[in-house]
Each structure stands twice: as C-alpha cells, then as structure tokens.
Amino acid sequence: MDSEEDMLDAHDMYSGEDDFYSDDYKDSDDDDDDGEPDYGFVEEDADDSAMIASHRSQKNFCVLKEEDILKHQMDAIERVSVVLSITEVEASILLRYFHWSVGKVHDEWFADEERVRNTVGILERPVVPPSDDTELTCGICFDPYPPEKIASVSCGHPFCTTCWTGYISTTINDGPGCLMLRCPDPSCLAAVGHDMVDKLASEEDKEKYNRYYLRSYIEDNRKMKWCPAPGCEYAIDFVAGSGNYDVSCLCSFSFCWNCTEEAHRPVDCSTVSKWILKNSAESENMNWILANSKPCPRCKRPIEKNQGCMHMTCTPPCKYEFCWLCLGAWMDHGERTGGFYACNRYEVAKQEGQVRPGYDETERRREMAKNSLERYTHYYERWASNQTSRQKAVTDLQQLQTHNLEKLSDKQCTPESQLKFILEAWLQIIECRRVLKWTYAYGYYLPDHEHAKRQFFEYLQGEAESGLERLHQCVEKDLLQFLNADGPSKDFNDFRTKLAGLTSVTKNYFENLVKALENGLADVDSHAACSSKSTSSKSTGCSSKTRGKGKGSSRTGGS
C-alpha cells in the first residue's frame, strides 16, 4: 500500500471544483478544537437525527406480512370476478394461471374468452350432464354411491368423496403443482378450485395447500420476493427504476433485491458473486497448498514444513528423505552442496545449467500463488473484521434498547425520546460497517494497472475508516462515563452535540463514498483528462495556475 504522504499528494491532485466526497476542505491547521484532524467530512448542523430518520423513511420498497398478501390476493380475485362476471373460484383459477396479473387476465379474456376457458379449464357447460339416478358410479373405484357422496367440478365427471380426498391429498403432497389441479378423468382438463380442497381435504392438506396458494402470489410476481433470511416469512414489494436494490426487511435483515445476497452497496452483484465464490471455492485451498507446501519428489503428496531444518521425511509408507530447498535426495547432500543446513544446490545447478526441467516454472508458480494468497488474505481479513464489528454493533444496539437507554435516561434525568441521537449513531455505525466491509471486495477486484484509481480509492477508504472509528469510539467508550455516573453530568449536552455531529458528517461522507464507487471513481478519469489537457496546453506555450485548495479556480495567459 502506498505511503501516507503519497495518499495526501493524491488527494491534493484530485481535489477539484466538483469534488464528490466533500463540499469543502479546511486547511491543515484548521483542525477540530479537540485536536483531532478533520477527515474531509462536511460539517452540518449538530443535531441531524431527525434528518437521518426522515431520509431512511424514503424507501423504494414495501414489506408485506401474511395478512397483506392475503388482502392483495382477495382484492385481485374480487376485481377479476366483478369485471368478468364469474365466480371468485373461477377468478382465482384464472389469476393463478396468469401469474396473478389482473391486466393479463383481462387482456386474454376479452381477446378470446372461449380459448381462455378451454386452456385454463373453466368450462361453460358440463361434459357429463346431471343425472337424476339414485346411485352414481365413481369414476375411480367404480363403486355405486348416492348423489350426496359424489362430487364433481365444472365438467360433471362423478367421483366419490373418498377418492377425491385421496386424489387431492396425493397431489398436494407432490408439491406446488397442486395449484393447477385438474379433474381426475385422464381425458378431462377441467380445473379444480380451492373450494373442492376446502370441502374435501384433511386439515393438514388444507394447510399445505393454503401455504402454496399464498406463496404463489409472491413467487409468480416479478416485483416481489421473499426475504431470504432463515425463518422469515415476510415478502418485499419492490418499486423498480430507483437504481438502489438494497432493502431492509422487518426482521432487520438487509439484502439486495436483485441478487438476494446481503445488502452490498457500493459493490455490484457480479462482484459480490465472484467474492462469495472465492471465499468458499476450493481454488483458495489449492492456492494455500501451492504457497505453503511442496510435493514429495517420490510419491508427489503435498508436504507442509513444520520444523526449522531442511531435512524432510515423507510420511509412511513413502518415508522418502529429501531436502526442502532443492527437493533432492538427502543422502546426496554434503559439503559440496553447501552443507546439510545451508543447501545451495539450486544455485550451483543453475550456474552449471543443470536445473531439472520445470523447476524454474514450478518455483515461479509457487511464488505467484503465495503472492496471490497474501493479497487475498489482506482483503479478506479486513472484510471479515468489519463484519465482526458490525455484528458487535448490532448486539450493542440491542443492549442499549433493552437496558442501557432506560438506565441512561434515569441517570441523566432526560426523557428517552431525547436520547434517539444515540440510537441513530448506532444505526449509522451498523450501516457504515456494512459499506466499509464491501469496499474491501471492491478494492480486491480493482485492476492493479489503474494506479490513479487505486491510490484515490485507498485514500477515500482510509478516510472512511478514520471517520467511522471516531464515531464508533465516541458512542462506544465516551458513553460509558455517563452510564456509570452517579447522577446528571453537565457534560452530557456537549456529548450530545459531538455525537450527533459525528453521526451527521459520517453519514454524509459514506453516502458520497458509495456514490463515488458506484460511479466507478469517474472523477479520477476526469481529473486525469484535465491534467493531460493542462500538460498539452503547456506544450503549446500556455500556462495554467490553480488557486485555493480543492477549488478549480484558474487563470490562463499567453506566453
């Protein structure tokens, strides 16, 4: 990683009139009163908790509970039933077939009603006319039954209630396909509605059917998805076109609506997919093996060196003894090779042109694997560390809400409603830890040859780390003195002002950081283009000056 001085130089180079990560920059001697440096955050009003809460309420999604889904289903069924003048059972069959799209049902129905009826299985008249017989024969078991023991759908094919129950139960236990249930007669396509299930199925089967019925409304709708959190039964109704796919369920799980992985702004879904695959793939195990082990020259099994000397002995049954440095037989080692513990056999062989084929390539691959593993480990450790800190922050927030907030309210003689600035600080920390975690996945896949972007990215990331640490330390450690105090403290109002201010500026910085990374650090390219243009101007006899720090005020003059 580049030195701190290089980062500051990069900051000066790329600070321009349209800086995206700060509205204004102070001079180096214009630090905060407490002696801590200004990290480029934008200073705003001290108490911005109301603004933060208002901002978070502007959502592009809606969380649906089970009763909400059922209401949506009933509303759709009622609309179709009224417009098409059909029963609600028939309306529900139509909606299930057309994936709960009311508009699609209307379009298809009015275009060709007869075709839709035949396709879906809603028959206008029965295939088997009603009979006045005192006994009817079941089409499955062929036993005679009185009419009250016989049931049929719109087609009129008679089956006894016992066979209907078995048929429905078998289909329900086969899975969600039961929602498209048809008449048991092999030649008949008449649909079986939920009224038959309610009348003839067992309570257990009805519960399964209703669960499939409920879930079909979400799973057939492209604008809705279930929350992927384990055990969560809420769904998300998403409004497309906003560009932000991060959503938060009522179960407190945040995820990306597009790929259903955990929320990952500012990293795109393809990068997240690659990163998750890399974290779990066997390729990393192979990289570790290549970087930290060598194959036994005889049996080729990988061996890890676990002691200091170079004398290696392979495990039974091989038991081959060889030198770790050159992989040559240990019995060949002596003073002519440099001694048992200072083998320079490879250097000698290299000078004499006796290196065995593939040796240089093997060492090169091992060195590349080791470098690749070290680079991956660097980013992964920081990614995982921020995830751990985020989880700890969630726990601390829960502890504050359940115990400490009331305790603090009593000790500082302050209503809990006036302590929301502390909750906002914790919520901001949780969100910022999530963003910071994913910036390490972003950095891992940032091309090495784009030096300017990488330098600028690392500078912004470092500033984000510093600012977040200030906020985290303030709410985590400075709060303790007021929780452990014997009574009200005169410094509590100063603490309120400081914490609310840190929350505000941290929020502002991270929002701008997210926008910058999602934009691909395009400002670096624009600054580079400006620098190139400036250099070209100088070569034609023009000079350019920049006044002020980070403000693109300039003047030009001819030579």
XYZ file of C-alpha atoms in Angstrom:
559
model
C 0.000 0.000 0.000
C 1.215 3.489 -0.757
C 2.641 5.729 1.934
C 0.547 8.323 3.738
C 2.428 11.139 2.005
C 1.569 9.642 -1.394
C -2.081 9.477 -0.388
C -2.106 13.129 0.630
C -0.448 14.067 -2.645
C -3.128 12.131 -4.475
C -5.777 13.960 -2.504
C -4.318 17.303 -3.496
C -4.019 16.194 -7.109
C -7.630 15.061 -7.394
C -9.300 17.790 -5.340
C -11.291 19.843 -7.821
C -14.283 22.085 -8.172
C -16.666 19.160 -8.412
C -15.301 17.057 -5.510
C -17.825 14.352 -4.681
C -16.588 13.359 -1.269
C -16.631 16.768 0.401
C -18.339 20.106 -0.018
C -15.354 21.999 1.343
C -11.880 21.258 2.655
C -10.169 23.000 5.507
C -6.520 23.853 5.640
C -4.306 21.541 7.616
C -4.092 23.989 10.542
C -7.878 24.296 10.743
C -8.466 21.140 12.792
C -11.175 20.430 15.304
C -10.971 22.040 18.707
C -10.205 18.741 20.414
C -7.021 18.351 18.420
C -8.334 15.560 16.194
C -7.756 16.096 12.479
C -10.514 16.900 10.033
C -11.069 13.874 7.804
C -12.715 15.692 4.960
C -16.224 15.312 6.333
C -18.769 18.022 5.650
C -19.771 19.857 8.788
C -23.539 20.121 9.217
C -25.916 21.047 11.993
C -25.122 19.247 15.193
C -28.456 17.527 15.760
C -29.359 15.835 12.488
C -31.112 12.785 13.920
C -34.486 13.945 12.572
C -32.992 14.374 9.111
C -31.446 10.898 9.202
C -34.728 9.324 10.263
C -36.558 11.196 7.524
C -34.002 10.055 4.933
C -34.363 6.422 5.961
C -38.135 6.604 5.613
C -37.808 7.311 1.879
C -37.947 3.700 0.741
C -38.440 2.220 -2.692
C -39.963 -0.977 -1.325
C -42.745 -2.205 0.935
C -42.602 -5.119 3.375
C -45.618 -7.434 3.148
C -46.846 -9.583 6.019
C -49.030 -12.650 5.513
C -52.239 -10.687 6.046
C -51.094 -8.114 3.481
C -50.512 -10.826 0.878
C -53.911 -12.378 1.523
C -55.545 -8.969 1.153
C -53.770 -8.399 -2.179
C -54.970 -11.826 -3.350
C -58.576 -11.182 -2.344
C -58.559 -7.740 -3.949
C -57.283 -9.197 -7.232
C -59.865 -12.026 -7.160
C -62.682 -9.592 -6.467
C -61.649 -7.271 -9.290
C -61.491 -10.107 -11.829
C -64.751 -11.614 -10.586
C -66.652 -8.319 -10.915
C -65.253 -7.314 -14.315
C -65.646 -10.729 -15.964
C -68.894 -11.673 -14.159
C -67.561 -15.034 -12.971
C -67.359 -16.681 -9.551
C -64.480 -15.960 -7.193
C -63.345 -19.588 -7.505
C -63.115 -19.224 -11.277
C -61.375 -15.848 -10.878
C -58.741 -17.406 -8.607
C -58.134 -20.185 -11.177
C -57.612 -17.576 -13.889
C -55.256 -15.498 -11.750
C -53.140 -18.481 -10.775
C -52.806 -19.483 -14.432
C -51.790 -15.953 -15.473
C -49.411 -15.491 -12.518
C -51.745 -13.198 -10.556
C -51.636 -10.498 -13.243
C -55.072 -8.844 -13.339
C -54.176 -6.938 -16.500
C -53.048 -10.119 -18.278
C -56.299 -11.876 -17.319
C -58.382 -9.041 -18.714
C -56.396 -8.826 -21.944
C -56.539 -12.559 -22.676
C -60.167 -12.973 -21.638
C -61.532 -10.169 -23.784
C -59.330 -11.188 -26.727
C -60.687 -14.772 -26.839
C -62.865 -15.915 -23.942
C -63.521 -19.397 -25.327
C -59.858 -20.149 -25.866
C -59.003 -18.988 -22.328
C -61.800 -21.103 -20.831
C -60.587 -24.225 -22.627
C -56.939 -23.569 -21.796
C -57.451 -22.807 -18.121
C -60.195 -25.378 -17.529
C -63.212 -23.194 -16.732
C -65.988 -24.892 -18.683
C -69.235 -23.094 -19.516
C -71.285 -26.315 -19.543
C -70.588 -29.785 -18.086
C -69.225 -32.612 -20.231
C -71.351 -35.114 -18.304
C -74.933 -33.835 -17.906
C -76.532 -34.019 -14.444
C -78.277 -37.306 -13.639
C -81.445 -37.999 -11.617
C -80.319 -41.540 -10.732
C -80.476 -42.576 -7.096
C -76.978 -44.053 -7.392
C -73.931 -42.881 -9.329
C -70.787 -44.853 -10.158
C -67.438 -43.382 -9.059
C -65.055 -42.989 -11.988
C -62.069 -44.175 -9.898
C -63.201 -47.040 -7.636
C -66.307 -47.908 -9.789
C -68.461 -48.411 -6.706
C -72.043 -47.085 -6.632
C -72.770 -44.167 -4.278
C -75.780 -41.982 -3.523
C -75.578 -38.483 -5.063
C -74.630 -36.849 -1.743
C -71.448 -38.977 -1.674
C -70.475 -37.922 -5.193
C -68.627 -34.688 -6.093
C -67.545 -33.172 -9.388
C -66.182 -29.945 -10.847
C -67.458 -27.973 -13.840
C -67.045 -30.958 -16.166
C -69.562 -33.099 -14.243
C -67.433 -36.285 -14.008
C -68.636 -38.134 -10.883
C -66.177 -39.334 -8.225
C -66.838 -40.353 -4.643
C -65.652 -38.079 -1.849
C -63.230 -40.740 -0.570
C -61.443 -40.957 -3.936
C -61.478 -37.169 -4.240
C -59.809 -36.855 -0.817
C -57.091 -39.349 -1.745
C -56.531 -37.724 -5.145
C -56.263 -34.220 -3.647
C -54.002 -35.391 -0.815
C -51.596 -37.136 -3.191
C -51.365 -34.099 -5.447
C -50.837 -31.674 -2.563
C -48.036 -33.796 -1.151
C -46.358 -33.770 -4.562
C -45.740 -30.012 -4.260
C -46.985 -26.635 -5.531
C -48.269 -28.255 -8.735
C -51.471 -28.937 -6.802
C -52.481 -25.316 -7.508
C -53.074 -26.342 -11.151
C -55.103 -29.426 -10.191
C -57.326 -30.889 -12.929
C -60.195 -33.364 -12.971
C -59.112 -36.971 -12.175
C -60.517 -38.153 -15.517
C -57.442 -38.516 -17.792
C -59.212 -37.016 -20.789
C -60.655 -34.018 -18.917
C -58.917 -30.647 -18.414
C -61.458 -29.076 -16.066
C -59.739 -27.149 -13.268
C -60.220 -27.980 -9.591
C -60.685 -24.854 -7.459
C -59.812 -24.221 -3.842
C -63.492 -24.775 -2.911
C -63.059 -28.513 -3.519
C -59.899 -28.541 -1.428
C -61.633 -26.718 1.430
C -64.535 -29.162 1.308
C -62.749 -32.497 0.886
C -59.103 -32.271 2.014
C -57.815 -33.036 5.520
C -56.796 -30.173 7.797
C -53.105 -30.935 7.251
C -53.515 -30.983 3.477
C -55.570 -27.774 3.528
C -52.810 -26.044 5.467
C -50.206 -27.123 2.901
C -52.438 -26.069 0.006
C -53.090 -22.657 1.543
C -49.350 -22.201 2.066
C -48.657 -22.943 -1.617
C -51.576 -20.695 -2.555
C -50.182 -17.802 -0.501
C -46.619 -18.209 -1.739
C -47.704 -18.381 -5.375
C -48.717 -14.717 -5.226
C -45.132 -13.695 -4.405
C -43.258 -16.267 -6.450
C -45.253 -15.563 -9.616
C -44.771 -11.793 -9.326
C -41.578 -10.306 -10.762
C -41.883 -7.272 -8.468
C -41.998 -9.321 -5.270
C -39.625 -11.645 -3.457
C -39.494 -13.415 -0.149
C -36.982 -12.203 2.387
C -34.081 -14.696 2.208
C -33.370 -14.578 5.967
C -33.770 -18.029 7.587
C -37.222 -18.419 9.121
C -38.517 -15.066 7.857
C -41.986 -15.122 6.273
C -42.136 -11.524 5.080
C -42.077 -10.528 1.416
C -40.759 -7.426 -0.321
C -42.744 -5.459 -2.894
C -40.105 -3.542 -4.838
C -40.505 -0.393 -6.931
C -38.141 -0.751 -9.888
C -36.245 2.063 -11.522
C -34.687 3.695 -8.461
C -31.211 2.225 -9.072
C -30.800 1.156 -5.432
C -31.534 -2.510 -4.803
C -30.759 -2.620 -1.060
C -33.850 -3.357 1.022
C -34.416 -3.935 4.746
C -36.976 -6.445 5.970
C -38.945 -6.102 9.224
C -36.861 -8.997 10.549
C -33.940 -6.497 10.407
C -32.164 -8.422 7.638
C -30.905 -6.225 4.786
C -30.400 -7.753 1.374
C -30.060 -6.917 -2.307
C -33.388 -7.320 -4.075
C -31.629 -8.044 -7.355
C -29.441 -11.000 -6.291
C -30.910 -11.736 -2.776
C -27.442 -11.706 -1.216
C -26.939 -9.466 1.795
C -27.006 -5.727 1.067
C -23.734 -4.859 -0.635
C -23.682 -1.275 -1.909
C -21.421 0.063 -3.375
C -20.321 -3.271 -4.891
C -22.287 -4.620 -7.851
C -23.945 -8.028 -7.829
C -21.419 -9.710 -10.158
C -18.511 -8.674 -7.924
C -20.336 -9.958 -4.851
C -20.970 -13.262 -6.607
C -17.286 -13.609 -7.504
C -16.200 -12.658 -3.986
C -18.530 -15.112 -2.266
C -17.476 -17.861 -4.657
C -13.831 -17.073 -3.988
C -14.370 -17.225 -0.240
C -15.854 -20.697 -0.482
C -14.101 -22.158 -3.517
C -11.610 -24.956 -3.440
C -9.272 -22.779 -5.505
C -8.222 -20.930 -2.359
C -7.366 -24.241 -0.718
C -5.235 -25.103 -3.726
C -3.563 -21.707 -3.563
C -2.720 -22.347 0.078
C -1.324 -25.771 -0.777
C 0.798 -24.303 -3.575
C 2.037 -21.454 -1.393
C 2.777 -23.405 1.785
C 3.628 -26.944 0.718
C 5.772 -28.840 -1.735
C 5.216 -32.238 -3.337
C 7.259 -35.180 -2.173
C 9.738 -35.925 -5.022
C 8.834 -39.615 -4.846
C 5.092 -40.003 -4.077
C 4.045 -36.437 -5.041
C 1.883 -35.937 -1.937
C 1.901 -32.301 -0.703
C 4.011 -31.779 2.414
C 3.913 -28.809 4.787
C 7.147 -27.865 6.522
C 6.506 -27.781 10.292
C 10.071 -27.573 11.665
C 13.093 -25.375 11.089
C 15.569 -27.740 9.453
C 15.592 -28.572 5.771
C 15.734 -32.330 6.270
C 12.299 -33.627 5.314
C 10.924 -37.140 5.755
C 7.713 -38.059 3.970
C 5.008 -39.863 5.932
C 4.687 -43.671 5.768
C 4.653 -45.716 3.671
C 6.826 -43.468 1.481
C 9.354 -42.280 4.133
C 11.445 -40.609 1.455
C 14.096 -38.247 2.850
C 14.796 -35.115 0.842
C 15.931 -31.511 1.066
C 13.148 -28.911 1.393
C 15.113 -26.315 -0.587
C 16.052 -28.283 -3.682
C 13.821 -31.394 -3.325
C 16.887 -33.519 -3.922
C 17.648 -36.751 -2.063
C 19.004 -36.015 1.407
C 21.685 -38.691 1.093
C 23.272 -36.676 -1.758
C 23.831 -33.658 0.456
C 27.236 -32.887 1.868
C 29.908 -30.222 1.971
C 29.989 -29.937 -1.819
C 26.381 -28.771 -1.784
C 26.952 -26.236 0.974
C 26.158 -28.345 3.990
C 23.084 -30.026 5.313
C 21.509 -26.820 6.638
C 22.640 -24.307 4.007
C 21.834 -26.052 0.779
C 22.724 -24.041 -2.291
C 22.334 -26.894 -4.697
C 19.894 -24.950 -6.868
C 22.267 -22.018 -7.329
C 25.124 -24.331 -8.235
C 22.978 -26.318 -10.613
C 21.636 -23.135 -12.140
C 25.147 -21.841 -12.816
C 26.103 -25.142 -14.379
C 22.930 -25.270 -16.469
C 21.800 -28.484 -14.722
C 18.415 -27.315 -13.414
C 15.926 -30.080 -13.983
C 13.141 -29.253 -16.472
C 10.192 -27.444 -14.952
C 11.990 -26.428 -11.755
C 12.011 -22.691 -12.524
C 8.382 -22.812 -13.669
C 7.347 -24.657 -10.519
C 9.040 -22.114 -8.277
C 7.529 -19.265 -10.278
C 4.035 -20.699 -9.926
C 4.568 -21.245 -6.207
C 5.722 -17.663 -5.747
C 2.735 -16.357 -7.721
C 0.366 -18.466 -5.653
C 1.926 -17.186 -2.443
C 1.615 -13.548 -3.540
C -1.961 -14.118 -4.653
C -2.817 -15.746 -1.343
C -1.245 -12.936 0.665
C -3.182 -10.325 -1.319
C -6.450 -12.188 -0.911
C -5.811 -12.673 2.807
C -5.186 -8.931 3.241
C -8.592 -8.019 1.815
C -10.478 -10.934 3.313
C -9.242 -10.296 6.862
C -10.411 -6.677 6.711
C -13.686 -7.689 5.089
C -14.336 -10.217 7.856
C -13.153 -7.852 10.600
C -15.675 -5.190 9.621
C -18.382 -7.843 9.504
C -17.465 -8.864 13.062
C -17.510 -5.233 14.193
C -20.896 -4.795 12.556
C -22.336 -7.795 14.371
C -20.948 -6.462 17.646
C -22.560 -3.084 16.915
C -25.920 -4.804 16.342
C -25.567 -6.543 19.710
C -24.610 -3.264 21.422
C -27.621 -1.523 19.880
C -29.934 -4.242 21.181
C -28.344 -3.951 24.617
C -28.872 -0.194 24.537
C -32.521 -0.529 23.554
C -33.352 -3.178 26.151
C -31.346 -1.963 29.160
C -28.981 0.970 28.853
C -31.336 3.556 27.349
C -33.662 3.472 30.336
C -30.690 3.492 32.711
C -29.150 6.483 30.952
C -32.479 8.296 30.975
C -32.758 7.899 34.742
C -29.187 8.937 35.489
C -29.153 11.978 33.208
C -32.768 12.963 34.008
C -33.516 13.018 30.270
C -36.601 11.525 28.557
C -35.862 8.537 26.338
C -37.383 10.405 23.411
C -34.469 12.853 23.631
C -31.886 10.057 23.521
C -32.693 8.929 19.987
C -29.475 10.558 18.781
C -27.613 7.627 20.382
C -29.757 5.091 18.544
C -29.156 6.979 15.302
C -25.415 6.852 15.926
C -25.507 3.070 16.362
C -27.676 2.612 13.278
C -25.209 4.721 11.307
C -22.277 2.639 12.568
C -24.025 -0.582 11.541
C -24.689 0.786 8.062
C -21.164 2.195 7.680
C -19.546 -1.066 8.786
C -21.539 -2.832 6.088
C -20.409 -0.345 3.427
C -16.800 -0.429 4.608
C -16.808 -4.221 4.599
C -17.798 -4.337 0.946
C -15.256 -1.692 -0.071
C -12.596 -4.356 0.543
C -14.238 -6.652 -2.006
C -14.344 -3.631 -4.327
C -10.636 -2.986 -3.732
C -9.690 -6.616 -4.346
C -11.143 -6.560 -7.849
C -9.926 -3.046 -8.690
C -7.424 -3.501 -11.558
C -3.796 -3.068 -10.446
C -2.838 -1.213 -13.603
C -5.230 1.646 -12.757
C -2.757 3.208 -10.324
C -4.504 6.571 -10.025
C -7.850 4.981 -9.205
C -6.338 2.574 -6.714
C -4.415 5.361 -4.986
C -7.504 7.544 -4.816
C -9.692 4.619 -3.664
C -7.315 3.708 -0.857
C -7.197 7.329 0.269
C -11.008 7.566 0.395
C -11.248 4.196 2.118
C -8.675 5.233 4.710
C -10.555 8.452 5.447
C -13.759 6.461 5.817
C -12.026 4.105 8.270
C -10.755 7.022 10.343
C -14.080 8.855 10.454
C -16.004 5.724 11.374
C -13.535 4.896 14.142
C -14.093 8.350 15.634
C -17.843 7.831 15.670
C -17.608 4.245 16.946
C -15.250 5.191 19.754
C -17.438 8.125 20.775
C -20.631 6.111 21.101
C -18.928 3.003 22.483
C -16.481 4.450 25.016
C -17.453 8.064 25.718
C -20.991 6.960 26.538
C -19.755 4.749 29.376
C -18.869 7.683 31.622
C -22.491 8.844 31.555
C -23.865 5.327 32.043
C -21.581 4.792 35.049
C -22.089 8.275 36.509
C -23.776 8.673 39.898
C -26.010 11.487 38.662
C -26.624 14.018 35.898
C -23.479 15.300 34.185
C -23.026 18.851 32.933
C -21.001 17.440 30.010
C -23.906 15.405 28.629
C -25.146 18.172 26.337
C -21.632 18.539 24.901
C -21.607 14.784 24.330
C -24.965 15.034 22.550
C -23.658 17.775 20.246
C -20.444 15.901 19.485
C -22.116 12.546 18.810
C -24.894 13.991 16.663
C -22.324 15.967 14.675
C -20.104 12.921 14.126
C -23.146 10.904 13.073
C -24.121 13.553 10.534
C -20.720 14.017 8.930
C -20.016 10.276 8.867
C -23.342 9.671 7.160
C -22.560 12.378 4.597
C -19.077 11.018 3.868
C -20.216 7.434 3.413
C -23.102 8.425 1.165
C -20.671 10.282 -1.072
C -18.202 7.396 -0.914
C -20.906 4.972 -2.068
C -21.871 7.246 -4.951
C -18.225 7.636 -5.978
C -17.549 3.888 -6.017
C -20.802 3.102 -7.807
C -19.754 5.671 -10.385
C -16.509 3.781 -10.900
C -14.414 6.645 -9.460
C -15.132 8.527 -12.667
C -13.784 11.747 -11.149
C -10.302 10.263 -11.294
C -10.640 9.892 -15.065
C -11.959 13.446 -15.423
C -9.109 14.815 -13.325
C -6.614 12.775 -15.344
C -8.111 14.184 -18.546
C -7.823 17.701 -17.146
C -4.206 17.050 -16.181
C -3.481 15.738 -19.675
C -5.154 18.762 -21.216
C -3.169 21.070 -18.951
C 0.072 19.378 -19.969
C -0.875 19.749 -23.629
C -1.589 23.449 -23.069
C 1.865 23.939 -21.574
C 3.470 22.296 -24.578
C 1.796 24.855 -26.865
C 3.050 27.807 -24.861
C 0.150 28.278 -22.403
C 0.457 28.246 -18.631
C -2.165 27.396 -16.019
C -2.459 28.130 -12.326
C -4.802 26.855 -9.680
C -5.775 28.975 -6.726
C -7.101 27.608 -3.482
C -7.146 24.068 -2.143
C -9.513 21.807 -3.981
C -11.262 24.620 -5.841
C -10.779 24.669 -9.590
C -10.296 28.452 -9.834
C -7.747 29.120 -12.569
C -6.433 31.708 -14.943
C -4.518 31.314 -18.161
C -2.375 33.655 -20.149
C -0.432 33.533 -23.376
C 3.332 33.468 -23.409
